[in-house]
């Protein structure tokens, strides 16, 4: 506005117009005490005072013209300093609001970018572990049938099964067939997190919530908003985190660590465990109300020893995959290797088979794939894993049963932990649990050194 030329009115002309208008107006008004001459003129006919009437009319016209000119001049006058000040204040307020809005949008975009990057890093880290579900056995087809039925819904799913059976693959298959397939699939291994960090990892934390919290960080539930979160080994969650998880399942909201604002989320929860959660809730470590919230649609993944028809198919699949990675080409598989794979019980399930194949691909000569038999016997640990047809699984004199009972007696019925029977047998706790069901052994009878008994 400083650069623009502003036309200000001619003050002297306004003064002259105002003065002449006032004179005309006063001349046209009668005095308070009218003279006899004025009265006679007023009562006279128009012809007798036509000259004075013309002068009055001309004065009114001139006054009207003067007033119109004044209005036109005032209309073109530049705004006053107060108007300019109000204009500048309003503009400054609008600019401040726009700036604050822009900062809020930038913060939202930063949070979204962080979430997408974290989810992407998780996905990249798991690419090497991700495999398609391979197999055609009846046991596997029964599982996939349940996956097809539950996937289109938003119901929670609890996947149970031994370690290495592919529970995460089942969870991913459910997500891919759901309406949330275009959104994030966030996987959390609850057993791999320190108890003091689980809450922060799942629900995020505010800046200054604890030592080392230098900035606000969203949790995995926020990353999975509108998508799916997979809680692997959910049975390992501490009691306080179980309460927070229960609130998320019931109210669909949570608070960050150190925060006071409730955050709403729309997340489908799929949980998995290799523990017997029903026994855990009966003994107290796992909340029964949380168990029932998670166990809306249960899916049990069978161990590999119950999928013998899939073993050779998995063998061929992994041989081809790892041979391609190292640049080898195997035209055939050693016959002895096929027999070993058929007869072995695979206590580590698919993960063990995958590791054995990858190791064998590295050491095998190009052209023929073979497996060192010693690797399988060492992986089996102390328990003598045999072909199912070579042992009497119902008899109390089974060597495998005797070894399990001896380990239970030594550990006083404890299954997991460094002093548990599973550690002594060098097998996963979930595998030992399935063996107890198989031989109908009750671990409670070993808690006080009472020996063994057969469950009714």
PDB file of N, CA and C in Angstrom, residues 17 20-29 52-69:
ATOM      1  N   UNK A  17     -17.039  24.545  -0.228  1.00  0.00           N
ATOM      2  CA  UNK A  17     -18.356  23.969  -0.502  1.00  0.00           C
ATOM      3  C   UNK A  17     -19.203  23.928   0.760  1.00  0.00           C
ATOM      4  N   UNK A  20     -20.316  27.660   1.599  1.00  0.00           N
ATOM      5  CA  UNK A  20     -21.382  28.154   0.725  1.00  0.00           C
ATOM      6  C   UNK A  20     -22.674  27.398   0.961  1.00  0.00           C
ATOM      7  N   UNK A  21     -22.582  26.118   1.231  1.00  0.00           N
ATOM      8  CA  UNK A  21     -23.798  25.358   1.528  1.00  0.00           C
ATOM      9  C   UNK A  21     -24.447  25.846   2.795  1.00  0.00           C
ATOM     10  N   UNK A  22     -23.630  26.164   3.786  1.00  0.00           N
ATOM     11  CA  UNK A  22     -24.186  26.655   5.051  1.00  0.00           C
ATOM     12  C   UNK A  22     -24.846  28.011   4.832  1.00  0.00           C
ATOM     13  N   UNK A  23     -24.215  28.858   3.997  1.00  0.00           N
ATOM     14  CA  UNK A  23     -24.808  30.164   3.709  1.00  0.00           C
ATOM     15  C   UNK A  23     -26.153  30.019   3.011  1.00  0.00           C
ATOM     16  N   UNK A  24     -26.178  29.106   2.023  1.00  0.00           N
ATOM     17  CA  UNK A  24     -27.430  28.914   1.280  1.00  0.00           C
ATOM     18  C   UNK A  24     -28.510  28.397   2.203  1.00  0.00           C
ATOM     19  N   UNK A  25     -28.125  27.442   3.041  1.00  0.00           N
ATOM     20  CA  UNK A  25     -29.109  26.847   3.944  1.00  0.00           C
ATOM     21  C   UNK A  25     -29.645  27.893   4.932  1.00  0.00           C
ATOM     22  N   UNK A  26     -28.745  28.718   5.492  1.00  0.00           N
ATOM     23  CA  UNK A  26     -29.177  29.746   6.439  1.00  0.00           C
ATOM     24  C   UNK A  26     -30.015  30.810   5.749  1.00  0.00           C
ATOM     25  N   UNK A  27     -29.660  31.136   4.529  1.00  0.00           N
ATOM     26  CA  UNK A  27     -30.418  32.154   3.803  1.00  0.00           C
ATOM     27  C   UNK A  27     -31.823  31.675   3.507  1.00  0.00           C
ATOM     28  N   UNK A  28     -31.958  30.346   3.390  1.00  0.00           N
ATOM     29  CA  UNK A  28     -33.272  29.803   3.024  1.00  0.00           C
ATOM     30  C   UNK A  28     -34.172  29.649   4.225  1.00  0.00           C
ATOM     31  N   UNK A  29     -33.639  29.802   5.452  1.00  0.00           N
ATOM     32  CA  UNK A  29     -34.442  29.596   6.649  1.00  0.00           C
ATOM     33  C   UNK A  29     -34.945  30.931   7.181  1.00  0.00           C
ATOM     34  N   UNK A  52     -36.906  35.656  -5.462  1.00  0.00           N
ATOM     35  CA  UNK A  52     -36.345  35.021  -4.267  1.00  0.00           C
ATOM     36  C   UNK A  52     -36.505  33.509  -4.296  1.00  0.00           C
ATOM     37  N   UNK A  53     -37.619  32.998  -4.825  1.00  0.00           N
ATOM     38  CA  UNK A  53     -37.829  31.534  -4.917  1.00  0.00           C
ATOM     39  C   UNK A  53     -36.824  30.898  -5.835  1.00  0.00           C
ATOM     40  N   UNK A  54     -36.528  31.531  -6.936  1.00  0.00           N
ATOM     41  CA  UNK A  54     -35.534  30.968  -7.872  1.00  0.00           C
ATOM     42  C   UNK A  54     -34.172  30.915  -7.234  1.00  0.00           C
ATOM     43  N   UNK A  55     -33.852  32.019  -6.458  1.00  0.00           N
ATOM     44  CA  UNK A  55     -32.547  32.002  -5.797  1.00  0.00           C
ATOM     45  C   UNK A  55     -32.460  30.864  -4.793  1.00  0.00           C
ATOM     46  N   UNK A  56     -33.567  30.624  -4.014  1.00  0.00           N
ATOM     47  CA  UNK A  56     -33.551  29.526  -3.031  1.00  0.00           C
ATOM     48  C   UNK A  56     -33.406  28.173  -3.715  1.00  0.00           C
ATOM     49  N   UNK A  57     -34.155  27.955  -4.786  1.00  0.00           N
ATOM     50  CA  UNK A  57     -34.086  26.679  -5.509  1.00  0.00           C
ATOM     51  C   UNK A  57     -32.698  26.449  -6.077  1.00  0.00           C
ATOM     52  N   UNK A  58     -32.105  27.491  -6.619  1.00  0.00           N
ATOM     53  CA  UNK A  58     -30.746  27.356  -7.176  1.00  0.00           C
ATOM     54  C   UNK A  58     -29.759  27.023  -6.079  1.00  0.00           C
ATOM     55  N   UNK A  59     -29.977  27.622  -4.902  1.00  0.00           N
ATOM     56  CA  UNK A  59     -29.066  27.305  -3.794  1.00  0.00           C
ATOM     57  C   UNK A  59     -29.159  25.858  -3.353  1.00  0.00           C
ATOM     58  N   UNK A  60     -30.388  25.324  -3.316  1.00  0.00           N
ATOM     59  CA  UNK A  60     -30.585  23.910  -2.922  1.00  0.00           C
ATOM     60  C   UNK A  60     -29.919  22.981  -3.919  1.00  0.00           C
ATOM     61  N   UNK A  61     -30.064  23.292  -5.207  1.00  0.00           N
ATOM     62  CA  UNK A  61     -29.431  22.459  -6.249  1.00  0.00           C
ATOM     63  C   UNK A  61     -27.923  22.494  -6.093  1.00  0.00           C
ATOM     64  N   UNK A  62     -27.412  23.732  -5.848  1.00  0.00           N
ATOM     65  CA  UNK A  62     -25.959  23.852  -5.682  1.00  0.00           C
ATOM     66  C   UNK A  62     -25.485  23.095  -4.444  1.00  0.00           C
ATOM     67  N   UNK A  63     -26.301  23.158  -3.357  1.00  0.00           N
ATOM     68  CA  UNK A  63     -25.949  22.426  -2.140  1.00  0.00           C
ATOM     69  C   UNK A  63     -25.958  20.918  -2.382  1.00  0.00           C
ATOM     70  N   UNK A  64     -26.968  20.444  -3.100  1.00  0.00           N
ATOM     71  CA  UNK A  64     -27.046  19.001  -3.398  1.00  0.00           C
ATOM     72  C   UNK A  64     -25.844  18.548  -4.224  1.00  0.00           C
ATOM     73  N   UNK A  65     -25.486  19.375  -5.200  1.00  0.00           N
ATOM     74  CA  UNK A  65     -24.324  19.038  -6.026  1.00  0.00           C
ATOM     75  C   UNK A  65     -23.051  19.020  -5.198  1.00  0.00           C
ATOM     76  N   UNK A  66     -22.971  19.979  -4.266  1.00  0.00           N
ATOM     77  CA  UNK A  66     -21.786  20.035  -3.411  1.00  0.00           C
ATOM     78  C   UNK A  66     -21.696  18.809  -2.504  1.00  0.00           C
ATOM     79  N   UNK A  67     -22.851  18.418  -1.974  1.00  0.00           N
ATOM     80  CA  UNK A  67     -22.877  17.235  -1.113  1.00  0.00           C
ATOM     81  C   UNK A  67     -22.496  15.971  -1.889  1.00  0.00           C
ATOM     82  N   UNK A  68     -23.000  15.841  -3.080  1.00  0.00           N
ATOM     83  CA  UNK A  68     -22.655  14.680  -3.920  1.00  0.00           C
ATOM     84  C   UNK A  68     -21.164  14.639  -4.220  1.00  0.00           C
ATOM     85  N   UNK A  69     -20.597  15.816  -4.453  1.00  0.00           N
ATOM     86  CA  UNK A  69     -19.160  15.871  -4.728  1.00  0.00           C
ATOM     87  C   UNK A  69     -18.349  15.483  -3.491  1.00  0.00           C
TER      88      UNK A  69
END
